[in-house]
mmCIF file of C-alpha atoms in Angstrom:
data_model
loop_
_atom_site.group_PDB
_atom_site.id
_atom_site.type_symbol
_atom_site.label_atom_id
_atom_site.label_comp_id
_atom_site.label_asym_id
_atom_site.label_seq_id
_atom_site.Cartn_x
_atom_site.Cartn_y
_atom_site.Cartn_z
ATOM 1 C CA MET A 1 -3.552 -20.855 10.264
ATOM 2 C CA SER A 2 -1.410 -22.046 7.061
ATOM 3 C CA SER A 3 -0.281 -19.333 4.520
ATOM 4 C CA PHE A 4 1.095 -19.175 1.356
ATOM 5 C CA LEU A 5 4.629 -18.373 3.350
ATOM 6 C CA ARG A 6 6.534 -21.689 3.079
ATOM 7 C CA PRO A 7 10.328 -23.102 2.548
ATOM 8 C CA ALA A 8 11.881 -21.582 -0.067
ATOM 9 C CA VAL A 9 14.310 -24.457 -0.434
ATOM 10 C CA PRO A 10 12.627 -27.782 -1.997
ATOM 11 C CA GLY A 11 12.959 -30.577 0.218
ATOM 12 C CA PRO A 12 13.120 -34.461 -0.974
ATOM 13 C CA HIS A 13 9.546 -34.455 -0.952
ATOM 14 C CA ASP A 14 8.942 -31.378 -2.778
ATOM 15 C CA PRO A 15 7.931 -32.244 -6.733
ATOM 16 C CA MET A 16 10.540 -29.051 -7.487
ATOM 17 C CA ALA A 17 13.374 -31.088 -5.979
ATOM 18 C CA THR A 18 12.713 -33.873 -8.829
ATOM 19 C CA THR A 19 10.908 -32.285 -11.560
ATOM 20 C CA GLY A 20 11.936 -28.469 -11.251
ATOM 21 C CA ALA A 21 8.259 -27.741 -12.120
ATOM 22 C CA PRO A 22 6.573 -25.487 -9.260
ATOM 23 C CA ALA A 23 4.929 -27.239 -6.666
ATOM 24 C CA PRO A 24 1.337 -26.370 -6.236
ATOM 25 C CA ALA A 25 0.718 -23.843 -3.413
ATOM 26 C CA VAL A 26 -0.785 -25.480 -0.056
ATOM 27 C CA THR A 27 -3.629 -23.096 1.183
ATOM 28 C CA THR A 28 -6.622 -22.878 3.588
ATOM 29 C CA SER A 29 -9.863 -22.840 2.458
ATOM 30 C CA THR A 30 -10.145 -19.141 3.079
ATOM 31 C CA ALA A 31 -6.888 -18.115 1.390
ATOM 32 C CA THR A 32 -8.076 -20.175 -1.535
ATOM 33 C CA ALA A 33 -11.564 -18.532 -1.684
ATOM 34 C CA THR A 34 -9.751 -15.052 -1.580
ATOM 35 C CA LEU A 35 -7.336 -15.414 -4.101
ATOM 36 C CA GLY A 36 -9.799 -17.333 -6.058
ATOM 37 C CA ARG A 37 -7.422 -19.726 -7.637
ATOM 38 C CA ILE A 38 -3.948 -21.760 -6.662
ATOM 39 C CA PRO A 39 -0.772 -19.693 -7.370
ATOM 40 C CA ALA A 40 1.603 -21.529 -9.746
ATOM 41 C CA GLN A 41 4.795 -20.375 -8.514
ATOM 42 C CA TYR A 42 6.869 -18.864 -5.610
ATOM 43 C CA ARG A 43 9.316 -16.346 -5.090
ATOM 44 C CA PRO A 44 11.961 -16.759 -2.757
ATOM 45 C CA ILE A 45 12.085 -14.282 0.352
ATOM 46 C CA SER A 46 14.807 -15.780 2.028
ATOM 47 C CA SER A 47 16.532 -19.173 2.267
ATOM 48 C CA HIS A 48 13.514 -20.434 4.562
ATOM 49 C CA LEU A 49 10.760 -18.829 3.004
ATOM 50 C CA ALA A 50 9.121 -18.047 -0.351
ATOM 51 C CA ILE A 51 5.683 -16.365 -1.330
ATOM 52 C CA ALA A 52 3.036 -17.386 -4.154
ATOM 53 C CA PRO A 53 0.872 -14.013 -4.754
ATOM 54 C CA PRO A 54 2.446 -11.675 -6.846
ATOM 55 C CA VAL A 55 3.103 -8.333 -4.996
ATOM 56 C CA SER A 56 2.823 -4.945 -6.857
ATOM 57 C CA VAL A 57 4.220 -2.096 -5.689
ATOM 58 C CA VAL A 58 2.985 1.441 -6.556
ATOM 59 C CA ILE A 59 5.062 4.713 -6.211
ATOM 60 C CA PRO A 60 3.296 8.112 -6.818
ATOM 61 C CA ALA A 61 6.135 10.613 -7.490
ATOM 62 C CA MET A 62 6.647 14.376 -8.586
ATOM 63 C CA ASN A 63 10.048 15.246 -8.914
ATOM 64 C CA GLU A 64 11.521 12.760 -6.602
ATOM 65 C CA ALA A 65 14.760 11.826 -8.881
ATOM 66 C CA LYS A 66 17.439 12.287 -5.730
ATOM 67 C CA ASN A 67 14.958 10.083 -3.570
ATOM 68 C CA LEU A 68 14.482 7.051 -5.815
ATOM 69 C CA PRO A 69 17.991 5.430 -5.397
ATOM 70 C CA HIS A 70 17.536 4.940 -1.882
ATOM 71 C CA VAL A 71 13.561 4.104 -2.290
ATOM 72 C CA PHE A 72 14.291 1.583 -4.896
ATOM 73 C CA GLY A 73 17.295 0.040 -3.001
ATOM 74 C CA THR A 74 15.193 -0.987 -0.253
ATOM 75 C CA LEU A 75 12.791 -2.624 -2.234
ATOM 76 C CA PRO A 76 12.936 -6.589 -2.121
ATOM 77 C CA GLU A 77 13.977 -8.309 -5.478
ATOM 78 C CA TRP A 78 11.055 -10.474 -4.884
ATOM 79 C CA ILE A 79 8.248 -8.319 -5.593
ATOM 80 C CA HIS A 80 6.084 -9.028 -8.918
ATOM 81 C CA GLU A 81 6.533 -5.247 -10.333
ATOM 82 C CA VAL A 82 6.909 -1.674 -9.604
ATOM 83 C CA VAL A 83 4.865 0.499 -11.081
ATOM 84 C CA LEU A 84 5.450 4.219 -10.729
ATOM 85 C CA VAL A 85 2.935 7.035 -11.272
ATOM 86 C CA ASP A 86 4.687 10.074 -12.840
ATOM 87 C CA GLY A 87 2.942 13.647 -11.750
ATOM 88 C CA ASN A 88 4.798 15.448 -14.567
ATOM 89 C CA SER A 89 8.103 15.566 -13.154
ATOM 90 C CA THR A 90 10.790 17.961 -14.826
ATOM 91 C CA ASP A 91 13.890 16.424 -12.656
ATOM 92 C CA GLY A 92 14.200 13.265 -14.596
ATOM 93 C CA THR A 93 12.291 11.038 -12.069
ATOM 94 C CA VAL A 94 10.786 8.445 -14.776
ATOM 95 C CA GLU A 95 14.632 8.298 -16.570
ATOM 96 C CA VAL A 96 15.919 7.738 -12.901
ATOM 97 C CA ALA A 97 13.381 5.176 -12.019
ATOM 98 C CA ARG A 98 13.900 2.965 -15.220
ATOM 99 C CA ALA A 99 17.731 2.994 -14.583
ATOM 100 C CA LEU A 100 17.103 1.889 -11.179
ATOM 101 C CA TRP A 101 14.567 -0.682 -11.937
ATOM 102 C CA PRO A 102 14.634 -1.606 -15.780
ATOM 103 C CA GLY A 103 11.319 -3.481 -15.584
ATOM 104 C CA VAL A 104 9.608 -0.645 -13.861
ATOM 105 C CA LYS A 105 5.868 0.237 -15.117
ATOM 106 C CA VAL A 106 5.546 3.885 -15.866
ATOM 107 C CA VAL A 107 1.958 5.739 -15.543
ATOM 108 C CA GLU A 108 1.728 9.004 -16.648
ATOM 109 C CA GLN A 109 -0.672 10.875 -14.280
ATOM 110 C CA ALA A 110 -3.589 12.676 -15.999
ATOM 111 C CA GLY A 111 -4.901 14.288 -13.222
ATOM 112 C CA LYS A 112 -3.306 16.052 -10.001
ATOM 113 C CA GLY A 113 -3.089 15.033 -6.212
ATOM 114 C CA LYS A 114 -1.659 12.218 -4.524
ATOM 115 C CA GLY A 115 -5.406 10.153 -4.052
ATOM 116 C CA ASP A 116 -5.501 10.563 -8.197
ATOM 117 C CA ALA A 117 -2.107 9.265 -8.568
ATOM 118 C CA LEU A 118 -2.533 6.227 -6.370
ATOM 119 C CA ILE A 119 -6.051 5.494 -8.027
ATOM 120 C CA SER A 120 -4.333 5.271 -11.377
ATOM 121 C CA GLY A 121 -1.483 3.624 -9.910
ATOM 122 C CA PHE A 122 -3.818 0.602 -8.599
ATOM 123 C CA ALA A 123 -5.634 0.637 -11.818
ATOM 124 C CA ALA A 124 -2.328 -0.525 -13.347
ATOM 125 C CA CYS A 125 -1.087 -3.270 -11.366
ATOM 126 C CA THR A 126 -1.569 -6.918 -12.116
ATOM 127 C CA GLY A 127 -0.388 -8.591 -8.781
ATOM 128 C CA ASP A 128 -2.782 -10.014 -5.906
ATOM 129 C CA ILE A 129 -1.377 -7.807 -3.531
ATOM 130 C CA ILE A 130 -0.767 -4.029 -3.660
ATOM 131 C CA VAL A 131 1.480 -2.048 -1.549
ATOM 132 C CA MET A 132 1.564 1.630 -1.244
ATOM 133 C CA VAL A 133 5.046 3.289 -0.558
ATOM 134 C CA ASP A 134 6.037 6.711 -0.991
ATOM 135 C CA ALA A 135 8.982 8.269 -3.058
ATOM 136 C CA ASP A 136 10.404 10.439 -0.461
ATOM 137 C CA GLY A 137 12.539 7.898 1.312
ATOM 138 C CA SER A 138 10.484 7.920 4.613
ATOM 139 C CA ALA A 139 9.503 4.258 3.945
ATOM 140 C CA ASP A 140 11.959 1.162 4.385
ATOM 141 C CA GLY A 141 11.097 -1.056 1.500
ATOM 142 C CA GLN A 142 12.257 -3.977 3.572
ATOM 143 C CA GLU A 143 9.199 -3.575 6.035
ATOM 144 C CA ILE A 144 7.074 -5.172 3.096
ATOM 145 C CA VAL A 145 7.629 -8.643 4.069
ATOM 146 C CA SER A 146 5.728 -7.774 7.104
ATOM 147 C CA TYR A 147 2.840 -6.311 5.432
ATOM 148 C CA VAL A 148 2.497 -9.410 3.192
ATOM 149 C CA SER A 149 2.850 -11.899 5.913
ATOM 150 C CA ALA A 150 -0.426 -10.019 7.454
ATOM 151 C CA LEU A 151 -2.221 -10.369 4.336
ATOM 152 C CA VAL A 152 -1.491 -14.064 3.871
ATOM 153 C CA GLY A 153 -1.937 -14.649 7.131
ATOM 154 C CA GLY A 154 -5.783 -13.765 6.714
ATOM 155 C CA ALA A 155 -6.097 -9.803 6.732
ATOM 156 C CA ASP A 156 -7.586 -8.112 4.003
ATOM 157 C CA PHE A 157 -5.825 -4.982 4.614
ATOM 158 C CA ALA A 158 -2.795 -4.527 6.518
ATOM 159 C CA LYS A 159 -2.302 -0.690 7.698
ATOM 160 C CA GLY A 160 1.178 0.835 8.432
ATOM 161 C CA SER A 161 1.009 2.416 12.060
ATOM 162 C CA ARG A 162 3.903 4.299 13.572
ATOM 163 C CA PHE A 163 2.265 4.016 17.217
ATOM 164 C CA ALA A 164 1.789 0.591 17.225
ATOM 165 C CA ASN A 165 3.925 -1.255 19.088
ATOM 166 C CA GLY A 166 7.387 -1.533 17.121
ATOM 167 C CA GLY A 167 6.800 1.494 15.408
ATOM 168 C CA GLY A 168 7.777 4.952 15.297
ATOM 169 C CA THR A 169 8.373 8.199 13.260
ATOM 170 C CA ASP A 170 11.234 10.435 12.759
ATOM 171 C CA ASP A 171 9.207 13.165 10.588
ATOM 172 C CA MET A 172 6.005 14.493 12.816
ATOM 173 C CA THR A 173 5.900 17.576 14.868
ATOM 174 C CA PRO A 174 3.901 17.943 17.817
ATOM 175 C CA VAL A 175 1.261 19.401 16.197
ATOM 176 C CA ARG A 176 0.589 17.085 13.765
ATOM 177 C CA LYS A 177 0.983 13.990 16.198
ATOM 178 C CA LEU A 178 -1.649 15.829 17.916
ATOM 179 C CA GLY A 179 -3.684 16.132 15.332
ATOM 180 C CA ASN A 180 -3.494 12.668 13.784
ATOM 181 C CA ARG A 181 -4.482 11.203 17.298
ATOM 182 C CA VAL A 182 -7.442 13.564 17.619
ATOM 183 C CA LEU A 183 -8.639 12.359 14.170
ATOM 184 C CA CYS A 184 -7.849 9.039 14.913
ATOM 185 C CA GLY A 185 -9.781 8.996 17.995
ATOM 186 C CA ILE A 186 -12.819 10.322 15.850
ATOM 187 C CA VAL A 187 -12.732 7.333 13.259
ATOM 188 C CA ASN A 188 -12.547 5.080 16.263
ATOM 189 C CA ALA A 189 -15.715 6.416 17.843
ATOM 190 C CA LYS A 190 -17.642 7.333 14.757
ATOM 191 C CA PHE A 191 -16.899 3.821 12.772
ATOM 192 C CA GLY A 192 -15.923 1.420 15.289
ATOM 193 C CA ALA A 193 -12.223 1.208 14.297
ATOM 194 C CA ARG A 194 -9.252 0.336 16.877
ATOM 195 C CA TYR A 195 -6.550 2.042 14.803
ATOM 196 C CA THR A 196 -3.334 3.789 16.395
ATOM 197 C CA ASP A 197 -2.646 5.734 13.354
ATOM 198 C CA LEU A 198 -5.048 7.232 10.933
ATOM 199 C CA CYS A 199 -3.021 9.566 8.396
ATOM 200 C CA TYR A 200 -0.039 7.318 7.247
ATOM 201 C CA GLY A 201 0.692 6.028 3.620
ATOM 202 C CA TYR A 202 2.529 2.919 3.896
ATOM 203 C CA ASN A 203 -0.244 0.220 3.473
ATOM 204 C CA ALA A 204 -1.018 -3.090 1.663
ATOM 205 C CA PHE A 205 -4.067 -4.666 0.718
ATOM 206 C CA TRP A 206 -5.456 -7.835 -1.469
ATOM 207 C CA ARG A 207 -6.744 -6.272 -5.080
ATOM 208 C CA HIS A 208 -9.857 -7.606 -4.861
ATOM 209 C CA CYS A 209 -10.331 -5.063 -1.868
ATOM 210 C CA LEU A 210 -10.599 -2.380 -4.330
ATOM 211 C CA ASP A 211 -14.044 -3.495 -5.131
ATOM 212 C CA SER A 212 -15.265 -3.104 -1.808
ATOM 213 C CA ILE A 213 -14.297 0.517 -1.362
ATOM 214 C CA ALA A 214 -14.683 2.576 -4.445
ATOM 215 C CA LEU A 215 -11.794 4.923 -4.422
ATOM 216 C CA ASP A 216 -12.790 8.648 -5.770
ATOM 217 C CA CYS A 217 -10.642 10.848 -3.696
ATOM 218 C CA THR A 218 -7.858 12.949 -5.307
ATOM 219 C CA GLY A 219 -5.705 14.291 -2.557
ATOM 220 C CA PHE A 220 -3.527 13.409 0.487
ATOM 221 C CA GLU A 221 -6.696 12.296 2.460
ATOM 222 C CA ILE A 222 -7.101 9.365 0.341
ATOM 223 C CA GLU A 223 -5.275 7.298 3.217
ATOM 224 C CA THR A 224 -8.227 8.354 5.616
ATOM 225 C CA LEU A 225 -10.783 7.364 3.272
ATOM 226 C CA MET A 226 -9.218 4.045 2.427
ATOM 227 C CA ASN A 227 -9.076 3.243 6.372
ATOM 228 C CA ILE A 228 -12.610 4.172 6.843
ATOM 229 C CA ARG A 229 -14.103 2.491 3.860
ATOM 230 C CA VAL A 230 -12.531 -0.630 4.630
ATOM 231 C CA VAL A 231 -14.025 -0.663 7.993
ATOM 232 C CA LYS A 232 -17.032 0.063 6.705
ATOM 233 C CA ALA A 233 -16.988 -2.637 4.369
ATOM 234 C CA GLY A 234 -16.251 -5.320 6.921
ATOM 235 C CA LEU A 235 -12.931 -6.255 5.685
ATOM 236 C CA ARG A 236 -10.484 -7.571 8.000
ATOM 237 C CA VAL A 237 -7.558 -5.420 9.012
ATOM 238 C CA GLN A 238 -4.433 -5.767 10.792
ATOM 239 C CA GLU A 239 -1.822 -2.854 11.839
ATOM 240 C CA VAL A 240 1.666 -3.417 11.087
ATOM 241 C CA PRO A 241 4.223 -1.518 13.052
ATOM 242 C CA SER A 242 6.372 0.699 10.305
ATOM 243 C CA HIS A 243 8.966 3.114 11.223
ATOM 244 C CA GLU A 244 8.610 6.474 9.296
ATOM 245 C CA TYR A 245 12.119 8.337 8.359
ATOM 246 C CA LEU A 246 12.596 11.816 7.518
ATOM 247 C CA ARG A 247 12.296 12.868 3.972
ATOM 248 C CA ILE A 248 15.737 12.541 2.235
ATOM 249 C CA HIS A 249 15.503 15.427 -0.258
ATOM 250 C CA GLY A 250 13.165 17.985 -1.089
ATOM 251 C CA MET A 251 10.043 19.846 0.966
ATOM 252 C CA SER A 252 7.115 18.164 1.485
ATOM 253 C CA ASN A 253 3.764 19.623 0.140
ATOM 254 C CA LEU A 254 1.757 18.474 3.615
ATOM 255 C CA ARG A 255 0.439 21.178 5.571
ATOM 256 C CA ALA A 256 -0.750 20.474 9.030
ATOM 257 C CA VAL A 257 -3.879 22.594 9.262
ATOM 258 C CA ARG A 258 -5.022 22.580 5.556
ATOM 259 C CA ASP A 259 -4.587 18.810 5.319
ATOM 260 C CA GLY A 260 -6.005 18.407 8.811
ATOM 261 C CA LEU A 261 -9.371 20.253 7.575
ATOM 262 C CA ARG A 262 -9.416 18.042 4.424
ATOM 263 C CA VAL A 263 -9.085 15.001 6.757
ATOM 264 C CA LEU A 264 -11.930 16.282 8.906
ATOM 265 C CA LYS A 265 -14.209 16.873 6.178
ATOM 266 C CA VAL A 266 -13.725 13.440 4.734
ATOM 267 C CA ILE A 267 -14.435 11.920 7.986
ATOM 268 C CA LEU A 268 -17.756 13.630 8.216
ATOM 269 C CA LYS A 269 -18.859 13.294 5.163
ATOM 270 C CA GLU A 270 -18.352 9.262 5.221
ATOM 271 C CA LYS A 271 -20.378 9.177 8.319
ATOM 272 C CA GLY A 272 -23.531 10.580 6.069
ATOM 273 C CA VAL A 273 -22.764 7.981 3.588
ATOM 274 C CA ARG A 274 -24.374 4.441 3.851
ATOM 275 C CA ARG A 275 -21.905 1.305 3.418
ATOM 276 C CA ALA A 276 -24.442 -0.190 0.882
ATOM 277 C CA SER A 277 -23.890 2.820 -1.388
ATOM 278 C CA ARG A 278 -19.978 1.518 -1.971
ATOM 279 C CA ARG A 279 -20.647 -1.221 -3.958
ATOM 280 C CA GLY A 280 -18.981 -1.679 -7.086
ATOM 281 C CA PRO A 281 -15.411 -0.540 -8.487
ATOM 282 C CA ALA A 282 -14.787 2.731 -8.705
ATOM 283 C CA VAL A 283 -11.359 1.857 -10.510
ATOM 284 C CA ALA A 284 -11.040 -0.110 -13.451
ATOM 285 C CA LEU A 285 -8.823 -2.509 -13.204
ATOM 286 C CA ASN A 286 -5.666 -3.041 -15.173
ATOM 287 C CA ALA A 287 -7.092 -0.073 -17.180
ATOM 288 C CA PRO A 288 -5.074 3.215 -16.184
ATOM 289 C CA ARG A 289 -6.178 6.281 -16.709
ATOM 290 C CA GLY A 290 -2.790 7.822 -17.522
ATOM 291 C CA GLU A 291 -0.360 6.270 -20.295
ATOM 292 C CA VAL A 292 1.519 3.360 -19.438
ATOM 293 C CA SER A 293 5.029 2.283 -20.419
#
């Protein structure tokens, strides 16, 4: 299958080589239907590849000023925009973000919780592709190209997995690994999924997917909710091997037992909800609930 990945350096038959104007994207009918339009320009990824769909990266953060230099340092320069959702930080998180990435879009979170932050961030995105990245330094931004490649290759939702071949984690205790495996097995059995990882926040998807999954969760369990609803909506999911590193500074707010029970509650609740009731967006696109600056 062809995709939107193409040589970044114009060749002798490329209109850019003679006119300097961007060449029209060469797409498959599937990709064209997904985007609903033909992209107008390419963003170089390397000397051999370029990408047409604009990519938005959403980073929920609360008092992560010390971690942001590492997080922003791994982000590819070719991404379209960075949306930082600030959860009322008191350590200069917003100021550090603006110094590191002058064009960063800052959303002041009105509610509480990671789920609430992500929903606010998604609403502020203008890119065709949205990538979720944690602000603690555990994710490598250079992996974004793998997620984007999965999407332009035909997937609707690119799901990061620490347990797929090529993935890994430095941050999970044996108890958390066991809990994740059990919960993942329950989701696979109840919803017909084939996941190798469940509770991981490094994911990417086409923006139109938000219309099908209607997010309405405020806590950490939003990641599990998304994984379940993309399956219930019949979206095409591709797992992407990912390595999770240790948090660089600060303490995590995760609590294995408490959060595991909340995830289990979401799983059991979703089993009783019919797919048809999920029609219609819960996120007003480009109308963030918090203040954007």
